[in-house]
Amino acid sequence: MILEKYNQYYRVAYSYTHNEADACDIVQNGAYKALRGCHTLKKTEYASTWVYRIMLNECFRYMKQPQNLSYEYMQDAMRKEPSYMEDSSESLDIQRALDSLSEQDKAVIVLRFFEDMKLEEIADILAENLSTVKSRLYRGIKKLRSVLGENT
């Protein structure tokens, strides 16, 4: 199952790291943790959301590492464009706007619009109430509009 959704996990990781090698490392670490802990999964029908949660936790862990938040890293990230978006100045503006969101709001936006997940699935992955996910989506969209409106 992990290999079947590798590209989806990679896109989520890349949206946080803006670096191919780091995104691959996150997916590899997440896959390792999922395989190592698969015996703890009580219901197999939740395997997909469980693995997404592991991948997001790996992304959050990556972002908390001080060396990943350096000035050089941020400058480099702003110059790069994600491989899953069309090459254009608009996609770079969108990526910068996404980077301005909190980790939780960004996770909701990425899973909803880039991974085309339903709000209920996102709530399961993030282990949050559906109303919380809806609030995060609304707040995230509002902030994106504000940031993008300032840039245009």
PDB file of C-alpha atoms in Angstrom:
ATOM      1  CA  MET A   1       0.000   0.000   0.000  1.00  0.00           C
ATOM      2  CA  ILE A   2       2.826   2.412   0.768  1.00  0.00           C
ATOM      3  CA  LEU A   3       4.400   1.949  -2.647  1.00  0.00           C
ATOM      4  CA  GLU A   4       1.035   2.420  -4.361  1.00  0.00           C
ATOM      5  CA  LYS A   5       0.676   5.883  -2.827  1.00  0.00           C
ATOM      6  CA  TYR A   6       4.341   6.869  -2.871  1.00  0.00           C
ATOM      7  CA  ASN A   7       3.746   9.796  -5.248  1.00  0.00           C
ATOM      8  CA  GLN A   8       0.995  11.186  -3.043  1.00  0.00           C
ATOM      9  CA  TYR A   9       3.155  10.949   0.079  1.00  0.00           C
ATOM     10  CA  TYR A  10       6.035  12.508  -1.831  1.00  0.00           C
ATOM     11  CA  ARG A  11       3.908  15.473  -2.981  1.00  0.00           C
ATOM     12  CA  VAL A  12       2.785  16.140   0.584  1.00  0.00           C
ATOM     13  CA  ALA A  13       6.372  15.962   1.869  1.00  0.00           C
ATOM     14  CA  TYR A  14       7.637  18.142  -0.978  1.00  0.00           C
ATOM     15  CA  SER A  15       5.049  20.802  -0.173  1.00  0.00           C
ATOM     16  CA  TYR A  16       6.769  21.177   3.211  1.00  0.00           C
ATOM     17  CA  THR A  17      10.428  20.745   2.257  1.00  0.00           C
ATOM     18  CA  HIS A  18      10.716  22.171  -1.274  1.00  0.00           C
ATOM     19  CA  ASN A  19      13.584  19.743  -1.692  1.00  0.00           C
ATOM     20  CA  GLU A  20      13.453  16.423  -3.537  1.00  0.00           C
ATOM     21  CA  ALA A  21      16.020  14.642  -1.360  1.00  0.00           C
ATOM     22  CA  ASP A  22      14.412  15.758   1.893  1.00  0.00           C
ATOM     23  CA  ALA A  23      10.939  14.799   0.648  1.00  0.00           C
ATOM     24  CA  CYS A  24      12.250  11.345  -0.279  1.00  0.00           C
ATOM     25  CA  ASP A  25      13.856  11.026   3.161  1.00  0.00           C
ATOM     26  CA  ILE A  26      10.577  11.926   4.842  1.00  0.00           C
ATOM     27  CA  VAL A  27       8.655   9.342   2.815  1.00  0.00           C
ATOM     28  CA  GLN A  28      11.323   6.729   3.490  1.00  0.00           C
ATOM     29  CA  ASN A  29      11.312   7.436   7.236  1.00  0.00           C
ATOM     30  CA  GLY A  30       7.524   7.444   7.298  1.00  0.00           C
ATOM     31  CA  ALA A  31       7.339   4.163   5.397  1.00  0.00           C
ATOM     32  CA  TYR A  32       9.869   2.604   7.749  1.00  0.00           C
ATOM     33  CA  LYS A  33       7.878   3.721  10.803  1.00  0.00           C
ATOM     34  CA  ALA A  34       4.629   2.497   9.247  1.00  0.00           C
ATOM     35  CA  LEU A  35       6.077  -0.916   8.451  1.00  0.00           C
ATOM     36  CA  ARG A  36       7.707  -1.161  11.856  1.00  0.00           C
ATOM     37  CA  GLY A  37       4.486  -0.253  13.629  1.00  0.00           C
ATOM     38  CA  CYS A  38       1.953  -1.995  11.388  1.00  0.00           C
ATOM     39  CA  HIS A  39       1.282  -4.607  14.083  1.00  0.00           C
ATOM     40  CA  THR A  40      -0.260  -1.840  16.228  1.00  0.00           C
ATOM     41  CA  LEU A  41      -2.926  -1.024  13.625  1.00  0.00           C
ATOM     42  CA  LYS A  42      -6.209  -2.375  14.949  1.00  0.00           C
ATOM     43  CA  LYS A  43      -8.393  -1.910  11.852  1.00  0.00           C
ATOM     44  CA  THR A  44      -6.873  -2.378   8.417  1.00  0.00           C
ATOM     45  CA  GLU A  45      -9.492  -0.160   6.770  1.00  0.00           C
ATOM     46  CA  TYR A  46      -7.781   2.805   8.473  1.00  0.00           C
ATOM     47  CA  ALA A  47      -4.332   1.936   7.124  1.00  0.00           C
ATOM     48  CA  SER A  48      -4.312   4.705   4.520  1.00  0.00           C
ATOM     49  CA  THR A  49      -5.225   7.485   6.951  1.00  0.00           C
ATOM     50  CA  TRP A  50      -2.800   6.044   9.499  1.00  0.00           C
ATOM     51  CA  VAL A  51       0.098   6.166   7.021  1.00  0.00           C
ATOM     52  CA  TYR A  52      -0.828   9.724   5.948  1.00  0.00           C
ATOM     53  CA  ARG A  53      -0.735  10.732   9.598  1.00  0.00           C
ATOM     54  CA  ILE A  54       2.719   9.207   9.971  1.00  0.00           C
ATOM     55  CA  MET A  55       3.920  11.082   6.874  1.00  0.00           C
ATOM     56  CA  LEU A  56       2.517  14.384   8.149  1.00  0.00           C
ATOM     57  CA  ASN A  57       4.170  13.826  11.524  1.00  0.00           C
ATOM     58  CA  GLU A  58       7.458  13.261   9.705  1.00  0.00           C
ATOM     59  CA  CYS A  59       6.911  16.541   7.821  1.00  0.00           C
ATOM     60  CA  PHE A  60       6.196  18.384  11.076  1.00  0.00           C
ATOM     61  CA  ARG A  61       9.271  16.821  12.692  1.00  0.00           C
ATOM     62  CA  TYR A  62      11.386  17.897   9.722  1.00  0.00           C
ATOM     63  CA  MET A  63      10.125  21.477   9.923  1.00  0.00           C
ATOM     64  CA  LYS A  64      10.995  21.685  13.637  1.00  0.00           C
ATOM     65  CA  GLN A  65      14.651  20.863  13.038  1.00  0.00           C
ATOM     66  CA  PRO A  66      16.605  24.109  13.396  1.00  0.00           C
ATOM     67  CA  GLN A  67      18.904  23.455  10.436  1.00  0.00           C
ATOM     68  CA  ASN A  68      15.859  23.231   8.156  1.00  0.00           C
ATOM     69  CA  LEU A  69      14.666  26.716   9.033  1.00  0.00           C
ATOM     70  CA  SER A  70      17.837  28.614   8.203  1.00  0.00           C
ATOM     71  CA  TYR A  71      17.803  31.781   6.168  1.00  0.00           C
ATOM     72  CA  GLU A  72      19.549  30.015   3.284  1.00  0.00           C
ATOM     73  CA  TYR A  73      16.958  27.227   3.330  1.00  0.00           C
ATOM     74  CA  MET A  74      14.085  29.695   3.204  1.00  0.00           C
ATOM     75  CA  GLN A  75      15.698  31.643   0.355  1.00  0.00           C
ATOM     76  CA  ASP A  76      16.339  28.435  -1.572  1.00  0.00           C
ATOM     77  CA  ALA A  77      12.776  27.239  -0.956  1.00  0.00           C
ATOM     78  CA  MET A  78      11.348  30.464  -2.304  1.00  0.00           C
ATOM     79  CA  ARG A  79      13.323  30.057  -5.536  1.00  0.00           C
ATOM     80  CA  LYS A  80      12.202  26.482  -6.153  1.00  0.00           C
ATOM     81  CA  GLU A  81       8.855  25.424  -7.494  1.00  0.00           C
ATOM     82  CA  PRO A  82       7.147  22.172  -6.583  1.00  0.00           C
ATOM     83  CA  SER A  83       7.231  19.538  -9.296  1.00  0.00           C
ATOM     84  CA  TYR A  84       3.505  18.881  -9.058  1.00  0.00           C
ATOM     85  CA  MET A  85       2.556  22.432  -9.974  1.00  0.00           C
ATOM     86  CA  GLU A  86       2.840  24.068 -13.372  1.00  0.00           C
ATOM     87  CA  ASP A  87       5.983  26.163 -13.875  1.00  0.00           C
ATOM     88  CA  SER A  88       4.818  29.741 -13.600  1.00  0.00           C
ATOM     89  CA  SER A  89       5.062  32.779 -11.410  1.00  0.00           C
ATOM     90  CA  GLU A  90       1.525  32.043 -10.162  1.00  0.00           C
ATOM     91  CA  SER A  91       2.543  28.634  -8.830  1.00  0.00           C
ATOM     92  CA  LEU A  92       5.516  30.199  -7.025  1.00  0.00           C
ATOM     93  CA  ASP A  93       3.159  32.767  -5.501  1.00  0.00           C
ATOM     94  CA  ILE A  94       0.832  29.959  -4.404  1.00  0.00           C
ATOM     95  CA  GLN A  95       3.737  28.050  -2.834  1.00  0.00           C
ATOM     96  CA  ARG A  96       4.882  31.145  -0.955  1.00  0.00           C
ATOM     97  CA  ALA A  97       1.330  31.738   0.228  1.00  0.00           C
ATOM     98  CA  LEU A  98       1.071  28.105   1.384  1.00  0.00           C
ATOM     99  CA  ASP A  99       4.312  28.524   3.305  1.00  0.00           C
ATOM    100  CA  SER A 100       2.754  31.424   5.220  1.00  0.00           C
ATOM    101  CA  LEU A 101       0.134  29.096   6.739  1.00  0.00           C
ATOM    102  CA  SER A 102       0.465  27.198   9.997  1.00  0.00           C
ATOM    103  CA  GLU A 103       1.441  23.533   9.680  1.00  0.00           C
ATOM    104  CA  GLN A 104      -2.088  22.366  10.468  1.00  0.00           C
ATOM    105  CA  ASP A 105      -3.810  24.772   8.072  1.00  0.00           C
ATOM    106  CA  LYS A 106      -1.316  23.929   5.334  1.00  0.00           C
ATOM    107  CA  ALA A 107      -1.934  20.204   5.846  1.00  0.00           C
ATOM    108  CA  VAL A 108      -5.678  20.702   5.347  1.00  0.00           C
ATOM    109  CA  ILE A 109      -5.184  22.819   2.199  1.00  0.00           C
ATOM    110  CA  VAL A 110      -2.639  20.423   0.664  1.00  0.00           C
ATOM    111  CA  LEU A 111      -4.702  17.313   1.382  1.00  0.00           C
ATOM    112  CA  ARG A 112      -7.937  18.925   0.176  1.00  0.00           C
ATOM    113  CA  PHE A 113      -6.809  20.658  -2.996  1.00  0.00           C
ATOM    114  CA  PHE A 114      -3.617  18.903  -4.089  1.00  0.00           C
ATOM    115  CA  GLU A 115      -4.544  15.376  -2.986  1.00  0.00           C
ATOM    116  CA  ASP A 116      -8.285  15.849  -3.660  1.00  0.00           C
ATOM    117  CA  MET A 117      -9.347  14.298  -0.359  1.00  0.00           C
ATOM    118  CA  LYS A 118     -12.727  14.665   1.260  1.00  0.00           C
ATOM    119  CA  LEU A 119     -12.983  16.631   4.479  1.00  0.00           C
ATOM    120  CA  GLU A 120     -13.956  13.489   6.391  1.00  0.00           C
ATOM    121  CA  GLU A 121     -10.762  11.744   5.228  1.00  0.00           C
ATOM    122  CA  ILE A 122      -8.688  14.747   6.249  1.00  0.00           C
ATOM    123  CA  ALA A 123     -10.338  14.765   9.668  1.00  0.00           C
ATOM    124  CA  ASP A 124      -9.417  11.087  10.083  1.00  0.00           C
ATOM    125  CA  ILE A 125      -5.829  11.652   8.985  1.00  0.00           C
ATOM    126  CA  LEU A 126      -5.326  14.640  11.263  1.00  0.00           C
ATOM    127  CA  ALA A 127      -7.311  13.042  14.118  1.00  0.00           C
ATOM    128  CA  GLU A 128      -9.455  16.158  14.410  1.00  0.00           C
ATOM    129  CA  ASN A 129     -13.163  16.883  14.426  1.00  0.00           C
ATOM    130  CA  LEU A 130     -14.752  17.579  11.064  1.00  0.00           C
ATOM    131  CA  SER A 131     -15.740  21.053  12.264  1.00  0.00           C
ATOM    132  CA  THR A 132     -12.095  21.791  13.147  1.00  0.00           C
ATOM    133  CA  VAL A 133     -10.985  20.726   9.675  1.00  0.00           C
ATOM    134  CA  LYS A 134     -13.656  22.941   8.119  1.00  0.00           C
ATOM    135  CA  SER A 135     -12.476  25.872  10.261  1.00  0.00           C
ATOM    136  CA  ARG A 136      -8.863  25.270   9.263  1.00  0.00           C
ATOM    137  CA  LEU A 137      -9.877  25.074   5.593  1.00  0.00           C
ATOM    138  CA  TYR A 138     -11.854  28.321   5.821  1.00  0.00           C
ATOM    139  CA  ARG A 139      -9.069  30.093   7.721  1.00  0.00           C
ATOM    140  CA  GLY A 140      -6.423  28.764   5.321  1.00  0.00           C
ATOM    141  CA  ILE A 141      -8.337  29.852   2.219  1.00  0.00           C
ATOM    142  CA  LYS A 142      -8.951  33.268   3.743  1.00  0.00           C
ATOM    143  CA  LYS A 143      -5.252  33.719   4.519  1.00  0.00           C
ATOM    144  CA  LEU A 144      -4.247  32.458   1.050  1.00  0.00           C
ATOM    145  CA  ARG A 145      -6.582  34.981  -0.560  1.00  0.00           C
ATOM    146  CA  SER A 146      -5.170  37.730   1.630  1.00  0.00           C
ATOM    147  CA  VAL A 147      -1.543  36.853   0.852  1.00  0.00           C
ATOM    148  CA  LEU A 148      -2.181  36.351  -2.858  1.00  0.00           C
ATOM    149  CA  GLY A 149      -4.188  39.561  -3.023  1.00  0.00           C
ATOM    150  CA  GLU A 150      -1.252  41.488  -1.560  1.00  0.00           C
ATOM    151  CA  ASN A 151       1.123  40.017  -4.160  1.00  0.00           C
ATOM    152  CA  THR A 152      -0.972  40.903  -7.201  1.00  0.00           C
TER     153      THR A 152
END
